[in-house]
PDB file of C-alpha atoms in Angstrom:
ATOM      1  CA  MET A  11     145.185  92.649  98.982  1.00  0.00           C
ATOM      2  CA  ILE A  12     146.282  90.106  96.408  1.00  0.00           C
ATOM      3  CA  ILE A  13     146.963  91.378  92.880  1.00  0.00           C
ATOM      4  CA  HIS A  14     146.288  88.976  90.005  1.00  0.00           C
ATOM      5  CA  GLY A  15     147.664  89.163  86.479  1.00  0.00           C
ATOM      6  CA  LYS A  16     144.286  90.315  85.178  1.00  0.00           C
ATOM      7  CA  ASP A  17     144.513  93.323  87.481  1.00  0.00           C
ATOM      8  CA  ILE A  18     147.508  94.877  85.668  1.00  0.00           C
ATOM      9  CA  ILE A  19     146.679  96.674  82.428  1.00  0.00           C
ATOM     10  CA  ILE A  20     149.324  97.982  80.020  1.00  0.00           C
ATOM     11  CA  MET A  21     148.142 100.729  77.689  1.00  0.00           C
ATOM     12  CA  ALA A  22     150.126 102.055  74.730  1.00  0.00           C
ATOM     13  CA  GLY A  23     149.030 105.319  73.160  1.00  0.00           C
ATOM     14  CA  GLY A  24     145.793 105.316  75.185  1.00  0.00           C
ATOM     15  CA  THR A  25     144.675 101.822  74.108  1.00  0.00           C
ATOM     16  CA  ALA A  26     145.018  98.602  76.097  1.00  0.00           C
ATOM     17  CA  ILE A  27     147.513  96.300  74.418  1.00  0.00           C
ATOM     18  CA  ALA A  28     145.362  93.609  72.852  1.00  0.00           C
ATOM     19  CA  ALA A  29     145.576  89.950  73.807  1.00  0.00           C
ATOM     20  CA  ALA A  30     148.217  90.526  76.453  1.00  0.00           C
ATOM     21  CA  ARG A  31     148.744  87.271  78.342  1.00  0.00           C
ATOM     22  CA  SER A  32     151.425  88.478  80.702  1.00  0.00           C
ATOM     23  CA  CYS A  33     153.698  91.384  81.420  1.00  0.00           C
ATOM     24  CA  ASP A  34     157.023  91.959  83.109  1.00  0.00           C
ATOM     25  CA  ILE A  35     157.867  95.356  84.558  1.00  0.00           C
ATOM     26  CA  GLN A  36     161.510  95.956  85.402  1.00  0.00           C
ATOM     27  CA  VAL A  37     163.135  98.990  87.032  1.00  0.00           C
ATOM     28  CA  GLN A  38     166.890  98.987  87.450  1.00  0.00           C
ATOM     29  CA  THR A  39     169.003 101.523  89.342  1.00  0.00           C
ATOM     30  CA  ASP A  40     172.667 102.109  88.565  1.00  0.00           C
ATOM     31  CA  LEU A  41     174.855 101.927  91.640  1.00  0.00           C
ATOM     32  CA  LEU A  42     177.743 104.338  92.046  1.00  0.00           C
ATOM     33  CA  GLU A  43     180.647 103.237  94.208  1.00  0.00           C
ATOM     34  CA  VAL A  44     181.697 105.909  96.694  1.00  0.00           C
ATOM     35  CA  SER A  45     184.193 103.921  98.751  1.00  0.00           C
ATOM     36  CA  SER A  46     187.901 104.380  98.433  1.00  0.00           C
ATOM     37  CA  SER A  47     190.663 101.821  98.707  1.00  0.00           C
ATOM     38  CA  THR A  48     191.453 103.105 102.194  1.00  0.00           C
ATOM     39  CA  THR A  49     188.014 102.237 103.643  1.00  0.00           C
ATOM     40  CA  GLY A  50     188.680  98.508 103.869  1.00  0.00           C
ATOM     41  CA  LYS A  51     187.386  95.519 101.943  1.00  0.00           C
ATOM     42  CA  ALA A  52     183.697  96.430 101.889  1.00  0.00           C
ATOM     43  CA  ARG A  53     182.415  98.658  99.091  1.00  0.00           C
ATOM     44  CA  THR A  54     179.892 101.461  99.637  1.00  0.00           C
ATOM     45  CA  PHE A  55     177.339 102.504  96.994  1.00  0.00           C
ATOM     46  CA  ILE A  56     174.790 105.232  96.404  1.00  0.00           C
ATOM     47  CA  PRO A  57     171.891 105.066  93.935  1.00  0.00           C
ATOM     48  CA  GLY A  58     172.403 106.679  90.549  1.00  0.00           C
ATOM     49  CA  ARG A  59     170.102 106.944  87.545  1.00  0.00           C
ATOM     50  CA  TYR A  60     167.497 104.328  86.740  1.00  0.00           C
ATOM     51  CA  THR A  61     166.057 102.691  83.635  1.00  0.00           C
ATOM     52  CA  TRP A  62     162.773 100.898  83.172  1.00  0.00           C
ATOM     53  CA  GLN A  63     161.450  98.366  80.715  1.00  0.00           C
ATOM     54  CA  VAL A  64     158.171  96.555  80.149  1.00  0.00           C
ATOM     55  CA  THR A  65     157.817  93.251  78.296  1.00  0.00           C
ATOM     56  CA  THR A  66     154.344  92.160  77.213  1.00  0.00           C
ATOM     57  CA  ASN A  67     153.490  88.660  75.955  1.00  0.00           C
ATOM     58  CA  HIS A  68     150.561  88.107  73.605  1.00  0.00           C
ATOM     59  CA  LEU A  69     148.551  85.659  71.618  1.00  0.00           C
ATOM     60  CA  ILE A  70     148.761  86.509  67.916  1.00  0.00           C
ATOM     61  CA  ILE A  71     145.114  87.108  66.988  1.00  0.00           C
ATOM     62  CA  GLY A  72     143.090  89.069  64.444  1.00  0.00           C
ATOM     63  CA  GLY A  73     144.560  91.610  62.067  1.00  0.00           C
ATOM     64  CA  THR A  74     143.179  95.082  61.488  1.00  0.00           C
ATOM     65  CA  GLY A  75     141.482  95.802  58.188  1.00  0.00           C
ATOM     66  CA  ASP A  76     143.127  93.815  55.413  1.00  0.00           C
ATOM     67  CA  THR A  77     146.402  93.074  57.242  1.00  0.00           C
ATOM     68  CA  THR A  78     147.399  89.732  58.712  1.00  0.00           C
ATOM     69  CA  PRO A  79     147.699  89.186  62.469  1.00  0.00           C
ATOM     70  CA  VAL A  80     151.483  88.840  62.110  1.00  0.00           C
ATOM     71  CA  ARG A  81     151.805  92.121  60.192  1.00  0.00           C
ATOM     72  CA  THR A  82     149.564  93.904  62.718  1.00  0.00           C
ATOM     73  CA  PHE A  83     151.688  92.651  65.612  1.00  0.00           C
ATOM     74  CA  ILE A  84     155.032  93.575  64.023  1.00  0.00           C
ATOM     75  CA  ARG A  85     153.744  97.016  62.982  1.00  0.00           C
ATOM     76  CA  ARG A  86     153.241  97.871  66.659  1.00  0.00           C
ATOM     77  CA  ALA A  87     157.011  97.907  66.974  1.00  0.00           C
ATOM     78  CA  ILE A  88     157.624  99.696  63.664  1.00  0.00           C
ATOM     79  CA  VAL A  89     154.805 102.249  63.423  1.00  0.00           C
ATOM     80  CA  ASN A  90     154.348 103.136  67.088  1.00  0.00           C
ATOM     81  CA  ASN A  91     158.008 103.854  67.725  1.00  0.00           C
ATOM     82  CA  THR A  92     157.399 106.155  70.697  1.00  0.00           C
ATOM     83  CA  VAL A  93     154.243 105.878  72.780  1.00  0.00           C
ATOM     84  CA  THR A  94     152.953 106.904  76.159  1.00  0.00           C
ATOM     85  CA  LEU A  95     152.874 103.710  78.163  1.00  0.00           C
ATOM     86  CA  VAL A  96     150.476 103.481  81.110  1.00  0.00           C
ATOM     87  CA  ILE A  97     150.684 100.731  83.709  1.00  0.00           C
ATOM     88  CA  LYS A  98     147.671 100.635  85.981  1.00  0.00           C
ATOM     89  CA  ASP A  99     145.816  98.481  88.435  1.00  0.00           C
ATOM     90  CA  ASN A 100     142.441  97.461  87.057  1.00  0.00           C
ATOM     91  CA  ASP A 101     140.745  97.958  90.433  1.00  0.00           C
ATOM     92  CA  TYR A 102     142.256 101.385  91.142  1.00  0.00           C
ATOM     93  CA  THR A 103     141.557 103.877  88.372  1.00  0.00           C
ATOM     94  CA  GLY A 104     143.692 106.612  89.941  1.00  0.00           C
ATOM     95  CA  ASP A 105     146.752 104.439  90.670  1.00  0.00           C
ATOM     96  CA  GLN A 106     148.936 104.274  87.578  1.00  0.00           C
ATOM     97  CA  LEU A 107     152.461 104.739  86.265  1.00  0.00           C
ATOM     98  CA  THR A 108     153.040 106.700  83.056  1.00  0.00           C
ATOM     99  CA  GLY A 109     156.086 107.160  80.869  1.00  0.00           C
ATOM    100  CA  THR A 110     157.316 107.464  77.312  1.00  0.00           C
ATOM    101  CA  ALA A 111     158.517 104.175  75.854  1.00  0.00           C
ATOM    102  CA  ILE A 112     159.949 102.885  72.600  1.00  0.00           C
ATOM    103  CA  CYS A 113     159.096  99.410  71.371  1.00  0.00           C
ATOM    104  CA  ASN A 114     162.560  98.119  70.555  1.00  0.00           C
ATOM    105  CA  ASN A 115     161.843  94.424  70.096  1.00  0.00           C
ATOM    106  CA  ALA A 116     158.970  92.420  68.623  1.00  0.00           C
ATOM    107  CA  ARG A 117     159.213  88.641  68.602  1.00  0.00           C
ATOM    108  CA  ILE A 118     156.816  85.949  67.395  1.00  0.00           C
ATOM    109  CA  THR A 119     157.124  82.306  68.410  1.00  0.00           C
ATOM    110  CA  ALA A 120     155.031  79.664  66.656  1.00  0.00           C
ATOM    111  CA  THR A 121     155.328  75.933  67.109  1.00  0.00           C
ATOM    112  CA  LYS A 122     153.302  73.327  65.296  1.00  0.00           C
ATOM    113  CA  GLY A 123     150.207  72.377  67.258  1.00  0.00           C
ATOM    114  CA  ASN A 124     150.291  75.415  69.540  1.00  0.00           C
ATOM    115  CA  LEU A 125     148.941  78.953  69.413  1.00  0.00           C
ATOM    116  CA  ALA A 126     151.274  81.590  67.983  1.00  0.00           C
ATOM    117  CA  GLN A 127     152.598  83.918  70.655  1.00  0.00           C
ATOM    118  CA  GLY A 128     154.566  87.109  70.560  1.00  0.00           C
ATOM    119  CA  SER A 129     156.345  89.502  72.848  1.00  0.00           C
ATOM    120  CA  LEU A 130     156.971  93.232  72.720  1.00  0.00           C
ATOM    121  CA  VAL A 131     159.760  94.910  74.680  1.00  0.00           C
ATOM    122  CA  TRP A 132     159.116  98.552  75.604  1.00  0.00           C
ATOM    123  CA  GLN A 133     162.196 100.503  76.685  1.00  0.00           C
ATOM    124  CA  GLY A 134     161.388 103.455  78.895  1.00  0.00           C
ATOM    125  CA  SER A 135     162.707 106.824  77.775  1.00  0.00           C
ATOM    126  CA  GLY A 136     162.693 109.316  80.628  1.00  0.00           C
ATOM    127  CA  GLU A 137     160.931 109.086  83.957  1.00  0.00           C
ATOM    128  CA  LEU A 138     158.234 106.629  84.964  1.00  0.00           C
ATOM    129  CA  THR A 139     155.880 108.685  87.101  1.00  0.00           C
TER     130      THR A 139
END
């Protein structure tokens, strides 16, 4: 089965992240060296702890209530400091990953003649299950 970008949904606090154009999911495992200097030139590693991070890219559209779209976007990083992040396949309602994440970076890029875009970086805190 081929998975398309539209098939991956990122939800923060139970709500799909609006106007998400793309996402990047990264899991990184620390490697612990277990070889000694007497075992030769090759090093030997075992897996250690892991971290995970999700970056979502968005179009900057519509504010909520009387706030501007820019303020609404930035407030996601400020107000929703810690959220439950859910990563799921659109076609498979039972297949999902869940974890607590902190939005630690919000960035807006706007160039003349183009649509304003932004990105949010969600750092995982704890396990992604």
